[in-house]
XYZ file of C-alpha atoms in Angstrom:
235
model
C 88.315 163.880 -35.250
C 87.629 165.329 -31.859
C 83.564 165.499 -32.237
C 83.469 161.866 -33.309
C 85.997 160.986 -30.620
C 83.464 162.987 -28.118
C 80.539 161.189 -29.707
C 81.990 157.207 -29.042
C 82.341 158.256 -25.636
C 79.081 159.512 -24.662
C 77.661 156.596 -26.221
C 79.707 154.342 -24.498
C 79.166 156.369 -20.853
C 75.505 156.097 -21.893
C 75.685 152.366 -22.896
C 77.923 150.722 -20.327
C 75.148 150.731 -17.493
C 72.273 149.203 -19.658
C 74.595 146.403 -20.657
C 75.328 145.840 -16.944
C 71.628 145.844 -16.302
C 70.836 143.681 -19.258
C 73.774 141.087 -17.712
C 71.784 141.183 -14.296
C 68.936 140.396 -15.652
C 69.869 137.639 -17.565
C 71.772 135.668 -15.076
C 69.367 136.423 -12.602
C 66.698 134.486 -15.199
C 69.654 132.145 -15.191
C 70.263 131.187 -11.519
C 66.218 131.129 -10.779
C 65.021 128.416 -9.007
C 61.099 126.847 -9.627
C 59.170 127.400 -6.672
C 58.808 124.132 -4.712
C 55.980 122.129 -5.235
C 53.830 120.780 -2.192
C 53.971 116.880 -1.890
C 51.007 115.301 -2.675
C 48.856 114.615 0.702
C 48.314 110.832 1.011
C 45.191 109.427 1.798
C 44.867 106.861 4.526
C 41.599 106.136 3.398
C 42.838 104.377 0.203
C 45.026 101.394 2.031
C 41.702 100.924 4.361
C 39.606 100.318 1.573
C 42.128 98.016 0.229
C 42.574 96.139 3.279
C 38.807 96.078 3.612
C 38.456 94.485 0.128
C 40.625 91.846 0.252
C 40.507 90.260 3.445
C 39.054 86.957 3.652
C 35.148 86.573 4.659
C 34.671 82.572 4.472
C 35.926 79.159 6.059
C 37.365 77.329 3.095
C 39.292 74.761 1.678
C 41.493 75.110 -1.234
C 42.939 72.350 -4.087
C 45.653 73.775 -6.168
C 48.850 72.239 -7.919
C 52.254 74.293 -7.291
C 55.527 74.003 -9.359
C 58.771 75.080 -8.122
C 61.214 76.242 -10.401
C 65.007 76.128 -8.484
C 68.078 77.686 -9.923
C 69.476 74.157 -11.090
C 65.621 71.533 -10.651
C 62.132 71.690 -11.049
C 59.555 70.159 -8.792
C 55.818 70.018 -8.597
C 53.037 68.053 -6.730
C 49.304 69.328 -5.390
C 48.481 71.161 -2.507
C 45.857 72.686 0.057
C 45.242 75.236 1.377
C 43.144 76.582 4.375
C 42.281 79.762 5.185
C 40.180 81.406 7.928
C 38.793 84.976 8.525
C 40.248 87.023 9.749
C 43.502 86.561 9.402
C 44.513 82.466 9.713
C 45.996 80.700 6.553
C 47.656 77.049 6.419
C 49.589 75.589 3.298
C 50.357 72.192 2.854
C 52.919 70.723 -0.004
C 52.755 67.272 -0.966
C 54.630 65.708 -3.726
C 53.975 63.631 -6.689
C 53.545 60.674 -4.511
C 51.197 62.573 -1.722
C 53.934 62.215 0.139
C 54.221 65.828 2.741
C 56.976 68.556 1.279
C 55.978 71.564 3.427
C 53.347 72.730 6.326
C 53.361 76.277 7.324
C 50.702 78.184 8.724
C 50.231 82.307 8.521
C 47.991 83.838 11.453
C 48.116 87.485 11.136
C 52.147 88.565 10.650
C 53.248 85.056 12.270
C 54.552 82.574 10.061
C 54.798 79.035 11.834
C 56.933 76.227 9.673
C 58.238 73.178 11.695
C 62.048 72.841 12.424
C 63.802 71.655 9.497
C 61.053 72.839 6.738
C 62.208 74.112 3.688
C 61.291 78.108 4.417
C 63.102 79.447 2.104
C 60.309 78.216 -0.253
C 57.971 80.675 0.786
C 57.732 84.107 1.069
C 57.990 86.179 4.415
C 54.603 87.262 6.137
C 53.200 90.203 3.768
C 53.893 88.581 0.300
C 52.432 85.211 1.532
C 49.201 87.345 2.528
C 49.410 88.857 -1.732
C 49.419 85.124 -2.428
C 46.213 84.464 -1.158
C 44.991 87.974 -2.812
C 44.893 89.585 0.356
C 46.483 93.157 1.179
C 48.524 93.510 4.402
C 49.995 96.553 4.629
C 53.745 95.777 6.383
C 54.342 95.687 9.642
C 56.720 98.845 11.120
C 56.737 100.380 7.755
C 55.225 103.892 6.603
C 53.031 104.760 3.716
C 54.694 106.817 1.520
C 52.273 106.965 -1.575
C 48.864 106.197 -2.410
C 46.749 106.514 -6.022
C 43.800 105.587 -6.599
C 40.160 106.073 -8.047
C 37.617 103.475 -8.905
C 39.278 101.554 -10.592
C 42.839 101.058 -9.900
C 44.822 101.881 -6.568
C 48.265 101.742 -6.032
C 50.336 101.944 -2.597
C 54.039 102.100 -1.843
C 55.487 101.351 1.732
C 58.842 102.358 3.285
C 61.013 100.935 5.821
C 64.632 101.656 5.689
C 66.059 100.282 2.779
C 63.043 98.108 2.117
C 59.632 99.593 -0.106
C 56.797 97.564 -0.582
C 54.713 98.369 -3.998
C 50.840 97.067 -4.031
C 48.750 97.390 -7.114
C 44.787 96.284 -7.374
C 42.483 96.415 -9.754
C 38.446 96.641 -9.135
C 39.246 95.914 -5.344
C 40.989 92.616 -6.145
C 44.656 92.654 -5.911
C 46.754 92.182 -8.706
C 50.785 92.277 -8.235
C 52.796 93.305 -5.131
C 56.996 93.318 -4.733
C 59.273 93.853 -2.361
C 62.975 95.238 -2.832
C 65.614 95.419 -0.257
C 69.186 96.250 0.576
C 71.840 93.975 -1.805
C 69.249 93.741 -4.764
C 66.587 91.740 -3.133
C 63.603 91.474 -4.655
C 60.274 89.519 -4.523
C 57.047 89.653 -6.521
C 53.819 87.943 -7.001
C 51.732 88.410 -9.631
C 47.944 87.166 -9.811
C 46.936 85.779 -13.382
C 43.009 85.994 -13.227
C 40.180 85.225 -10.820
C 38.580 82.305 -9.611
C 34.471 82.642 -9.761
C 34.747 82.674 -5.823
C 37.034 85.793 -5.454
C 40.240 83.856 -4.583
C 43.479 84.107 -7.481
C 43.072 81.785 -9.947
C 46.641 81.660 -10.951
C 49.884 83.106 -8.516
C 53.606 83.365 -9.438
C 55.847 84.194 -6.518
C 59.280 84.840 -7.869
C 62.203 85.369 -5.461
C 64.673 87.087 -8.172
C 67.931 87.041 -6.157
C 67.609 83.017 -5.237
C 65.903 82.298 -9.006
C 63.101 80.477 -7.595
C 59.425 80.471 -9.044
C 56.400 79.465 -7.283
C 53.338 78.655 -9.589
C 50.131 77.953 -7.566
C 47.176 77.151 -9.310
C 43.495 76.791 -8.112
C 41.566 73.512 -8.789
C 39.257 73.255 -5.939
C 36.928 75.139 -3.562
C 35.410 73.937 -0.631
C 33.328 75.837 2.379
C 34.176 74.000 5.657
C 32.158 74.356 9.155
C 35.416 74.593 11.283
C 38.942 73.618 11.641
C 40.789 72.069 14.378
C 42.618 74.190 16.834
C 45.846 72.318 16.039
C 45.443 74.038 12.409
C 46.777 76.463 12.845
C 50.248 75.109 14.731
C 51.915 72.653 11.711
C 54.191 70.244 13.311
C 53.111 70.056 16.859
């Protein structure tokens, strides 16, 4: 009896440090964190290529039709866009009887709208360039993601609580999205391209305002020049 108790004591004394060692090993494995992965380096050349591929390269006069679906009403009519390299554009919307509805000019990032015009119907400059199929990196924003190959490109920018995402395919802008504070969200989707390399149909949505503007291209005309006051509507 004494021998059995002695053997049991010896086994316990021998096994206790082994059990402790195994427990420490298991706890160590459970709390070990995987090594942090280095962020994927950004390639500014991807954004530069998107800018070059989509910039305006001819003076043109575009004729289109438009529809506006607001929260409570629906409007439609015809419109004219005048564009001039590198970054000048003029937009005029007319009602169903040819009456002037809205005029605006965009020179680089300067959106020029006559006093009293319904400016809320148009997207801000970066998104308005997207409507024309032109990629413009938003001002004062940082490039935080850039993925691309010979076919597809995705770019993301951030400034405070605002983010912008741009998607291109085969060198042409396909979609852009802005998200901001208070659930602000705007999108531009390009539904195909005209043979002249311009968006054939574009849908701009302001999701928070329940507003949707659709532009459908009808005609494209080459132009030699535009009068200087083209870019200052309302003057």
